[in-house]
Coordinates of C-alpha atoms in Angstrom, one line a residue:
M1 CA -32.5 -60.4 17.5
Q2 CA -31.1 -57.3 15.9
K3 CA -30.9 -57.5 12.1
S4 CA -27.9 -56.3 10.1
V5 CA -28.2 -53.1 8.1
R6 CA -28.8 -53.7 4.4
Y7 CA -27.0 -51.5 1.8
N8 CA -26.6 -51.5 -1.9
E9 CA -23.3 -53.5 -2.2
G10 CA -23.1 -53.2 -6.0
H11 CA -23.4 -49.4 -5.9
A12 CA -20.8 -49.3 -3.1
L13 CA -18.3 -51.3 -5.2
Y14 CA -19.0 -49.0 -8.1
L15 CA -18.2 -46.0 -5.9
S16 CA -15.0 -47.6 -4.7
V17 CA -13.8 -48.0 -8.4
V18 CA -14.7 -44.3 -9.0
A19 CA -12.8 -43.4 -5.8
R20 CA -9.7 -45.2 -6.9
K21 CA -9.7 -43.3 -10.2
E22 CA -11.2 -39.8 -9.4
G23 CA -10.9 -39.6 -5.5
T24 CA -9.9 -36.2 -4.1
K25 CA -7.1 -37.9 -2.1
R26 CA -5.5 -41.3 -2.5
G27 CA -2.5 -43.0 -1.0
I28 CA -1.0 -45.5 1.5
L29 CA -1.8 -44.9 5.2
S30 CA -1.0 -46.9 8.3
K31 CA -4.3 -47.9 10.0
K32 CA -4.4 -49.0 13.7
S33 CA -6.4 -52.2 14.2
T34 CA -9.2 -52.1 16.8
E35 CA -8.7 -55.8 17.7
N36 CA -4.9 -56.1 18.4
S37 CA -3.8 -52.4 18.2
R38 CA -1.4 -53.2 15.5
W39 CA -0.6 -50.9 12.6
N40 CA -1.2 -52.1 9.0
D41 CA -0.5 -50.3 5.7
K42 CA -3.7 -49.9 3.7
Y43 CA -4.5 -48.1 0.4
F44 CA -7.1 -45.4 1.1
A45 CA -9.2 -43.4 -1.4
L46 CA -11.5 -40.5 -0.4
Y47 CA -14.5 -39.8 -2.7
Q48 CA -16.8 -37.0 -1.6
N49 CA -17.8 -37.9 2.0
V50 CA -17.0 -41.6 1.8
L51 CA -13.6 -43.1 2.7
F52 CA -12.7 -46.5 1.2
Y53 CA -9.6 -48.6 2.1
F54 CA -8.1 -51.6 0.3
D55 CA -5.6 -54.2 1.3
N56 CA -3.1 -52.8 -1.2
D57 CA -3.0 -50.4 -4.2
Q58 CA -3.8 -53.3 -6.6
S59 CA -6.9 -54.5 -4.9
T60 CA -10.2 -53.9 -6.8
R61 CA -12.5 -54.8 -3.9
P62 CA -12.5 -52.5 -0.8
S63 CA -11.8 -54.0 2.6
G64 CA -13.9 -51.4 4.4
I65 CA -16.0 -48.2 4.0
Y66 CA -16.2 -45.2 6.4
L67 CA -19.0 -42.6 6.1
L68 CA -17.5 -39.2 7.0
E69 CA -20.6 -37.1 7.3
G70 CA -20.7 -35.5 10.7
C71 CA -17.2 -36.7 11.8
T72 CA -14.2 -34.6 12.8
C73 CA -10.6 -35.0 11.9
E74 CA -7.6 -33.6 13.8
R75 CA -3.9 -34.0 14.3
V76 CA -2.6 -35.8 17.4
P77 CA 0.9 -35.9 18.9
A78 CA 3.2 -38.9 18.4
H79 CA 2.4 -41.9 20.6
K80 CA 4.8 -42.8 23.4
G81 CA 5.5 -46.5 24.1
S82 CA 8.0 -49.2 23.4
A83 CA 5.9 -51.0 20.8
V84 CA 5.6 -47.9 18.7
S85 CA 9.2 -46.8 19.1
K86 CA 10.4 -50.1 17.7
E87 CA 8.4 -49.7 14.6
T88 CA 9.4 -46.1 14.0
V89 CA 13.2 -46.4 14.3
D90 CA 14.8 -43.7 12.1
K91 CA 11.4 -42.6 10.9
Q92 CA 9.3 -39.6 12.0
Q93 CA 5.6 -40.6 12.1
H94 CA 2.6 -38.2 12.0
Y95 CA -0.7 -39.2 13.4
F96 CA -4.3 -38.0 13.0
L97 CA -7.7 -39.2 14.2
V98 CA -11.1 -39.4 12.5
V99 CA -13.7 -39.1 15.4
F100 CA -17.3 -40.1 14.6
G101 CA -20.2 -38.0 15.9
H102 CA -21.8 -40.6 18.2
D103 CA -20.9 -42.7 21.2
G104 CA -20.0 -46.4 21.0
Q105 CA -17.6 -46.3 18.1
K106 CA -13.8 -46.0 18.5
P107 CA -12.1 -43.3 16.4
L108 CA -10.2 -44.2 13.3
E109 CA -6.4 -43.8 14.0
L110 CA -4.2 -43.2 11.0
R111 CA -0.6 -42.1 10.4
T112 CA 1.7 -41.0 7.6
E113 CA 5.5 -40.6 7.2
E114 CA 5.4 -37.1 5.8
E115 CA 4.0 -34.1 7.6
S116 CA 2.7 -32.5 4.4
D117 CA 0.8 -35.6 3.5
C118 CA -0.7 -35.8 6.9
N119 CA -1.9 -32.2 6.7
K120 CA -3.4 -32.8 3.3
W121 CA -5.4 -35.8 4.5
V122 CA -6.7 -33.9 7.5
E123 CA -7.7 -30.9 5.3
Y124 CA -9.5 -33.1 2.7
I125 CA -11.4 -35.1 5.4
Q126 CA -12.5 -32.0 7.2
Q127 CA -13.9 -30.7 3.9
A128 CA -15.8 -33.9 3.1
S129 CA -19.2 -32.7 4.3
Y130 CA -22.4 -32.3 2.4
S131 CA -23.8 -29.9 5.0
D132 CA -21.1 -27.3 4.0
I133 CA -21.9 -27.8 0.4
I134 CA -25.6 -27.3 1.1
I135 CA -24.9 -24.0 2.9
E136 CA -22.7 -22.8 0.0
R137 CA -25.4 -23.8 -2.4
E138 CA -28.0 -21.8 -0.4
V139 CA -25.7 -18.8 -0.5
L140 CA -25.2 -19.1 -4.2
M141 CA -28.9 -19.6 -4.8
Q142 CA -29.6 -16.3 -2.9
K143 CA -27.1 -14.5 -5.0
Y144 CA -28.6 -16.1 -8.1
I145 CA -32.1 -14.9 -7.1
H146 CA -30.8 -11.4 -6.5
L147 CA -29.1 -11.3 -9.9
V148 CA -32.2 -12.6 -11.6
Q149 CA -34.2 -9.8 -9.9
I150 CA -31.7 -7.2 -11.1
M151 CA -31.8 -8.7 -14.6
E152 CA -35.6 -8.5 -14.6
T153 CA -35.5 -4.9 -13.5
E154 CA -33.0 -4.1 -16.2
K155 CA -35.2 -5.8 -18.8
V156 CA -38.2 -3.7 -17.7
A157 CA -36.1 -0.5 -17.9
A158 CA -34.7 -1.6 -21.3
N159 CA -38.2 -2.2 -22.6
Q160 CA -39.3 1.3 -21.4
I161 CA -36.3 2.9 -23.0
R162 CA -36.9 1.0 -26.2
T163 CA -40.5 2.1 -26.2
Q164 CA -39.4 5.7 -25.7
L165 CA -37.0 5.4 -28.6
E166 CA -39.7 4.1 -30.9
D167 CA -42.0 6.9 -29.9
Q168 CA -39.2 9.4 -30.6
D169 CA -38.5 7.8 -34.0
T170 CA -42.2 8.1 -34.8
E171 CA -42.2 11.7 -33.8
I172 CA -39.1 12.4 -35.9
E173 CA -40.7 10.9 -38.9
R174 CA -43.8 13.0 -38.4
L175 CA -41.7 16.1 -38.0
K176 CA -39.8 15.3 -41.2
A177 CA -43.0 14.9 -43.1
E178 CA -44.3 18.2 -41.7
I179 CA -41.1 19.9 -42.8
V180 CA -41.4 18.5 -46.3
L181 CA -45.0 19.9 -46.5
L182 CA -43.9 23.3 -45.2
N183 CA -41.1 23.4 -47.8
K184 CA -43.6 22.6 -50.5
D185 CA -45.9 25.4 -49.3
K186 CA -43.0 27.8 -49.1
E187 CA -42.1 27.0 -52.7
R188 CA -45.7 27.7 -53.8
M189 CA -45.7 31.0 -52.0
L190 CA -42.4 32.2 -53.5
P191 CA -43.8 33.4 -56.9
C192 CA -46.5 35.3 -55.1
Q193 CA -43.9 37.0 -52.8
T194 CA -41.7 37.9 -55.8
N195 CA -44.7 39.6 -57.4
E196 CA -45.2 41.7 -54.3
E197 CA -43.5 45.0 -54.6
E198 CA -42.8 45.4 -50.9
E199 CA -43.3 43.2 -47.8
D200 CA -45.8 44.4 -45.2
P201 CA -44.1 46.4 -42.4
D202 CA -46.1 44.6 -39.7
I203 CA -44.8 41.3 -41.0
K204 CA -41.3 42.6 -40.8
K205 CA -41.8 43.6 -37.2
I206 CA -43.3 40.2 -36.3
K207 CA -40.4 38.4 -37.9
K208 CA -37.9 40.6 -36.1
V209 CA -39.6 40.0 -32.7
Q210 CA -39.7 36.2 -33.5
S211 CA -36.0 36.2 -34.4
F212 CA -35.2 38.1 -31.2
M213 CA -37.2 35.7 -29.1
R214 CA -35.6 32.6 -30.7
G215 CA -32.1 34.1 -30.0
W216 CA -33.0 34.9 -26.4
L217 CA -34.4 31.4 -25.8
C218 CA -31.3 29.8 -27.3
R219 CA -29.0 31.9 -25.2
R220 CA -31.1 31.2 -22.1
K221 CA -31.1 27.5 -22.6
W222 CA -27.3 27.4 -23.2
K223 CA -26.8 29.6 -20.0
I224 CA -28.8 27.1 -18.0
I225 CA -26.8 24.1 -19.3
V226 CA -23.5 25.9 -18.5
Q227 CA -24.7 27.0 -15.1
D228 CA -25.8 23.4 -14.3
Y229 CA -22.4 22.1 -15.2
I230 CA -20.6 24.7 -13.2
C231 CA -22.6 23.8 -10.1
S232 CA -22.2 20.0 -10.6
P233 CA -20.0 17.8 -8.4
Q234 CA -17.9 16.9 -11.4
A235 CA -17.0 20.5 -12.2
E236 CA -16.2 21.2 -8.5
N237 CA -14.0 18.1 -8.4
M238 CA -12.2 19.2 -11.6
R239 CA -11.7 22.7 -10.2
K240 CA -10.1 21.3 -7.0
R241 CA -7.9 19.0 -9.1
N242 CA -6.7 21.8 -11.3
H243 CA -6.1 23.9 -8.2
I244 CA -3.9 21.2 -6.8
V245 CA -2.0 20.9 -10.1
F246 CA -1.4 24.7 -10.3
N247 CA -0.2 24.8 -6.7
M248 CA 2.2 21.9 -7.5
V249 CA 3.6 23.9 -10.4
E250 CA 4.0 27.0 -8.2
A251 CA 5.7 24.9 -5.4
E252 CA 8.0 23.3 -8.0
T253 CA 8.9 26.8 -9.4
E254 CA 9.7 28.0 -5.9
Y255 CA 11.7 24.9 -5.1
V256 CA 13.8 25.3 -8.3
C257 CA 14.5 28.9 -7.3
Q258 CA 15.6 27.7 -3.8
L259 CA 17.9 25.2 -5.4
S260 CA 19.2 27.8 -7.8
V261 CA 20.1 30.1 -4.9
L262 CA 21.8 27.3 -3.0
V263 CA 23.9 26.4 -6.0
N264 CA 24.6 29.8 -7.6
F265 CA 25.0 32.0 -4.4
F266 CA 26.6 29.4 -2.1
L267 CA 28.0 26.3 -3.7
R268 CA 29.8 27.7 -6.7
P269 CA 31.2 30.8 -4.9
L270 CA 32.6 28.6 -2.1
R271 CA 34.2 26.3 -4.7
M272 CA 36.0 29.3 -6.1
A273 CA 37.0 30.4 -2.6
A274 CA 38.3 26.9 -1.9
S275 CA 40.6 27.3 -4.9
S276 CA 42.1 30.6 -3.8
K277 CA 45.6 31.1 -2.3
K278 CA 44.2 31.4 1.3
P279 CA 41.1 29.2 1.2
P280 CA 38.7 29.7 4.0
I281 CA 37.3 26.2 3.4
S282 CA 38.6 23.0 1.7
H283 CA 37.1 21.3 -1.3
D284 CA 36.3 18.2 0.8
D285 CA 34.3 20.3 3.2
V286 CA 32.4 22.0 0.4
S287 CA 31.5 18.5 -1.0
S288 CA 30.5 17.4 2.5
I289 CA 28.2 20.4 3.1
F290 CA 26.5 20.6 -0.3
L291 CA 26.6 16.9 -1.3
N292 CA 24.8 16.3 -4.6
S293 CA 22.5 19.4 -4.5
E294 CA 23.7 20.6 -7.9
T295 CA 22.6 17.3 -9.5
I296 CA 19.2 17.6 -7.7
M297 CA 18.8 21.1 -9.1
F298 CA 19.4 19.9 -12.7
L299 CA 16.9 17.1 -12.2
H300 CA 14.1 19.5 -11.0
E301 CA 14.8 22.0 -13.7
I302 CA 14.0 19.3 -16.2
F303 CA 10.9 18.3 -14.3
H304 CA 9.8 21.9 -14.0
Q305 CA 10.1 22.5 -17.7
G306 CA 7.9 19.4 -18.3
L307 CA 5.3 20.8 -15.9
K308 CA 5.2 24.1 -17.7
A309 CA 4.8 22.4 -21.0
R310 CA 1.8 20.5 -19.6
I311 CA 0.2 23.7 -18.3
A312 CA 0.6 25.3 -21.7
N313 CA -1.8 22.6 -23.1
W314 CA -4.4 23.3 -20.4
P315 CA -7.2 22.2 -20.0
T316 CA -5.7 18.9 -21.1
L317 CA -3.4 17.9 -18.2
V318 CA -1.3 14.7 -18.4
L319 CA 1.0 14.3 -15.5
A320 CA 1.6 10.5 -15.0
D321 CA 4.3 10.3 -17.7
L322 CA 6.3 13.0 -16.0
F323 CA 6.3 11.1 -12.7
D324 CA 7.3 7.9 -14.7
I325 CA 10.4 9.9 -15.8
L326 CA 11.0 11.4 -12.4
L327 CA 10.7 8.3 -10.2
P328 CA 13.9 6.4 -11.4
M329 CA 16.0 9.5 -10.8
L330 CA 14.8 10.3 -7.3
N331 CA 17.3 7.8 -5.8
I332 CA 19.8 10.6 -5.9
Y333 CA 18.0 12.0 -2.8
Q334 CA 19.2 9.0 -0.8
E335 CA 22.8 10.3 -0.6
F336 CA 21.6 13.8 0.4
V337 CA 19.1 12.7 3.0
R338 CA 21.5 10.1 4.5
N339 CA 24.3 12.6 5.0
H340 CA 22.2 15.7 5.7
Q341 CA 22.9 15.8 9.5
Y342 CA 26.6 15.2 8.8
S343 CA 26.6 18.1 6.3
L344 CA 25.2 20.4 9.0
Q345 CA 27.8 19.3 11.5
V346 CA 30.6 20.0 8.9
L347 CA 29.1 23.5 8.3
A348 CA 29.0 24.2 12.0
N349 CA 32.6 23.2 12.4
C350 CA 33.6 25.4 9.4
K351 CA 31.8 28.4 11.0
Q352 CA 34.5 28.2 13.8
N353 CA 36.8 29.7 11.2
R354 CA 36.3 33.5 11.3
D355 CA 37.3 34.0 7.6
F356 CA 34.7 31.4 6.5
D357 CA 32.0 32.8 8.8
K358 CA 32.6 36.3 7.6
L359 CA 32.4 35.2 3.9
L360 CA 29.3 33.1 4.5
K361 CA 27.5 36.1 6.2
Q362 CA 28.4 38.2 3.2
Y363 CA 26.7 35.6 0.9
E364 CA 23.6 35.5 3.1
T365 CA 23.1 39.2 2.8
N366 CA 22.3 38.8 -0.9
T367 CA 18.7 39.9 -1.7
A368 CA 18.0 36.6 -3.4
C369 CA 18.5 34.8 -0.1
E370 CA 15.7 36.9 1.5
E371 CA 17.4 36.9 4.9
R372 CA 17.6 33.1 5.0
M373 CA 20.7 31.3 6.2
L374 CA 22.6 28.5 4.4
E375 CA 21.2 25.9 6.8
T376 CA 17.7 26.8 5.6
F377 CA 18.5 26.1 2.0
L378 CA 20.2 22.8 2.9
T379 CA 17.0 21.7 4.6
Y380 CA 14.7 22.3 1.6
P381 CA 15.5 19.0 -0.3
M382 CA 14.7 17.0 2.9
F383 CA 11.0 17.8 2.6
Q384 CA 10.5 17.5 -1.2
I385 CA 9.7 13.8 -1.5
P386 CA 7.1 14.0 1.4
R387 CA 5.6 17.0 -0.4
Y388 CA 5.2 15.0 -3.6
I389 CA 3.5 12.2 -1.5
I390 CA 1.0 14.7 0.0
T391 CA 0.3 16.2 -3.4
L392 CA -0.3 12.8 -5.0
H393 CA -2.7 11.9 -2.1
E394 CA -4.7 15.1 -2.7
L395 CA -4.6 14.6 -6.5
L396 CA -5.9 11.0 -6.2
A397 CA -8.6 12.2 -3.8
H398 CA -10.1 14.3 -6.6
T399 CA -9.3 11.9 -9.5
P400 CA -12.2 9.5 -10.5
H401 CA -11.5 5.8 -10.4
E402 CA -12.1 5.5 -14.1
H403 CA -9.6 8.3 -14.9
V404 CA -6.9 7.3 -17.4
E405 CA -4.1 8.5 -15.1
R406 CA -5.3 7.0 -11.8
K407 CA -3.3 3.8 -11.9
S408 CA -0.1 5.6 -12.9
L409 CA -0.6 8.2 -10.1
E410 CA -1.2 5.4 -7.6
F411 CA 1.9 3.6 -8.7
A412 CA 4.0 6.8 -8.4
K413 CA 2.6 7.4 -4.9
S414 CA 3.4 3.9 -3.7
K415 CA 7.0 4.1 -5.1
L416 CA 7.5 7.5 -3.4
E417 CA 6.3 6.1 -0.1
E418 CA 8.7 3.1 -0.4
L419 CA 11.6 5.5 -1.2
S420 CA 10.6 7.8 1.7
K421 CA 10.5 4.8 4.2
M422 CA 13.8 3.5 2.9
M423 CA 15.5 6.9 3.3
H424 CA 14.0 7.3 6.8
D425 CA 15.4 3.9 7.8
E426 CA 18.8 4.8 6.4
V427 CA 18.9 8.1 8.2
S428 CA 18.0 6.4 11.5
D429 CA 20.8 3.8 11.0
T430 CA 23.3 6.5 10.1
E431 CA 22.4 8.7 13.0
N432 CA 22.6 5.7 15.3
I433 CA 26.1 4.9 14.1
R434 CA 27.3 8.5 14.5
K435 CA 25.9 8.8 18.0
N436 CA 27.6 5.6 19.0
L437 CA 30.9 6.8 17.5
A438 CA 30.5 10.2 19.4
I439 CA 30.0 8.4 22.7
E440 CA 32.9 6.0 22.0
R441 CA 35.2 9.1 21.4
M442 CA 34.2 10.5 24.8
I443 CA 35.4 7.3 26.6
V444 CA 39.1 7.7 27.5
E445 CA 40.2 4.1 26.8
G446 CA 37.6 3.6 24.0
C447 CA 34.8 1.0 23.9
D448 CA 34.9 -1.7 21.3
I449 CA 31.3 -2.8 21.8
L450 CA 30.0 0.6 20.6
L451 CA 31.8 0.0 17.3
D452 CA 29.5 -2.9 16.5
T453 CA 26.8 -1.7 14.1
S454 CA 24.2 -3.8 15.8
Q455 CA 24.4 -1.5 18.9
T456 CA 21.4 0.9 19.1
F457 CA 21.5 4.3 20.8
V458 CA 18.6 4.6 23.3
R459 CA 19.1 7.4 25.8
Q460 CA 21.6 9.8 27.2
G461 CA 21.7 12.3 30.1
E462 CA 23.6 13.6 33.1
Y463 CA 23.6 11.8 36.4
I464 CA 25.4 12.1 39.8
H465 CA 27.7 9.2 40.9
N466 CA 28.0 9.7 45.1
S467 CA 28.1 6.6 47.2
G468 CA 26.7 8.0 50.4
S469 CA 23.7 10.3 49.6
Q470 CA 21.1 11.0 52.3
G471 CA 17.5 12.0 51.7
F472 CA 17.5 11.1 48.0
N473 CA 16.5 7.4 48.2
H474 CA 13.5 8.0 45.9
L475 CA 15.9 9.2 43.2
E476 CA 18.7 6.6 43.5
F477 CA 19.0 3.4 41.5
K478 CA 21.7 0.8 41.6
I479 CA 23.2 -0.9 38.5
M480 CA 24.6 -4.5 39.2
V481 CA 27.3 -5.6 36.8
E482 CA 28.4 -9.2 36.7
P483 CA 31.2 -9.6 34.1
P484 CA 32.2 -13.2 33.2
D485 CA 35.9 -12.5 33.6
G486 CA 35.9 -10.6 36.9
P487 CA 34.2 -10.0 40.2
A488 CA 30.7 -8.4 40.3
F489 CA 30.4 -4.8 41.3
S490 CA 27.6 -2.1 41.6
V491 CA 27.2 1.6 40.6
I492 CA 24.7 3.9 42.4
L493 CA 23.4 6.8 40.4
L494 CA 21.2 9.8 41.4
A495 CA 18.5 10.8 38.9
P496 CA 17.3 14.4 38.6
S497 CA 13.6 13.4 38.8
R498 CA 11.4 10.4 39.4
Q499 CA 10.4 10.3 35.7
E500 CA 14.1 10.2 34.6
K501 CA 14.7 7.4 37.1
A502 CA 11.7 5.4 35.8
G503 CA 12.8 5.9 32.1
W504 CA 16.4 4.8 32.7
T505 CA 15.5 1.7 34.8
S506 CA 12.9 0.7 32.1
D507 CA 15.3 1.1 29.2
I508 CA 18.1 -0.7 30.9
S509 CA 15.8 -3.6 31.8
Q510 CA 14.6 -4.0 28.2
V511 CA 18.2 -4.2 26.7
N512 CA 19.4 -6.7 29.4
T513 CA 19.2 -9.8 27.3
P514 CA 20.6 -13.2 28.3
G515 CA 24.2 -13.7 27.4
D516 CA 25.1 -10.0 27.2
E517 CA 27.3 -8.2 29.7
V518 CA 24.7 -5.6 30.4
P519 CA 24.1 -4.2 33.9
S520 CA 20.7 -4.7 35.6
P521 CA 19.1 -1.8 37.5
K522 CA 17.8 -2.2 41.1

């Protein structure tokens, strides 16, 4: 006859009390009975890898104990059946199973009313394993042993350094005592020297040679120290960093000159021309072409003056505070970048006027323009923020991690990258709207769907529409249109090449989403 397993009941009751007070997870759960498959509400308490359950939250003696070591816990879908559906009317139940790691024992089926509560129970039961704790303890022990070895090594090195310092202190004391003795001997010799009428010429020559040798040795030692520093990686890194800064100052100087030419030789003269009796251009067109370039010029003149002031204090170079001042004001670039393509279109339209074109060519012949056209000067601000990002990347590559300015420079780089991405997205959206509007104007009766801002421009090109072509079957493709308010019809197009045909059919298939009146290629 098989005997029952003995266990320490007193200690188990003590652990149940601790579980009710300090358990990692406690609460009411519905437990499925193994005898009659009915669900009963029990109070459960999880303590380490032992799960206690009580008849209610006031019971002091547990009704049962589950040992969770080696078990698994997982979520299961809701049960289907008439008996369960009657119990869960107007309630959403969430189930999970505790499966024990051996055959012959049914899994423990539990459920909760809240999904979050169910997830927490599953998580805590999955973590109730001493084997995982032992593995973590072993990892920590290896780290501890490694740190102890490092500490012992550091102790040995510290003792060696301490010994060296003590030896040096002893040597210093010995040298001090020797200097005192030499000074006393010198004082005793002074009366004898004063009595001598003239020093021996040979002694003078010896002293002169000794003085020359001491000076030569001192200069040689200093030269070696300086040469070692010049050849060191730190000095090379500093030279590269300074070179980047000087190039940035030169680039900023050139950029300010370009903005100055744009404003002084184009913008302001054209404003005056727009105010004349026979204006070759209107004030609105001037504003559309040049946008806020004058404000951008003022901003960079201030930034350029700050850079020159920093260079005046070389070799001390502090640049992070300048970028802190510049960053909040760079948002003015958004208007310029967003409307840049439109400004070039306005300029192209204005060039159709002969008077304006003649006046503009006269401005472009100025020696300050260096044979560059107005479009070139209008393009320069588009590349300034990417140029700052590249410069900061190079500057950070040669800036040590412990450098006082590194965090500020990294912050400036991240903000510039965010601004650049934002402007790129805005330019893409603006260009998409303008292209859709241009296509809508080309349609005789108009097209309301293109006026929706959610429409995206994908592709355009020229195709042949003939219904009875022969010998070009490999270039033809058919578009089937099934409008909801009319009969279906088809359109046959002839592509100039196989690649164009494949590109168009692929793009049309991708935008053909359910519910849209979009044709499908065949």
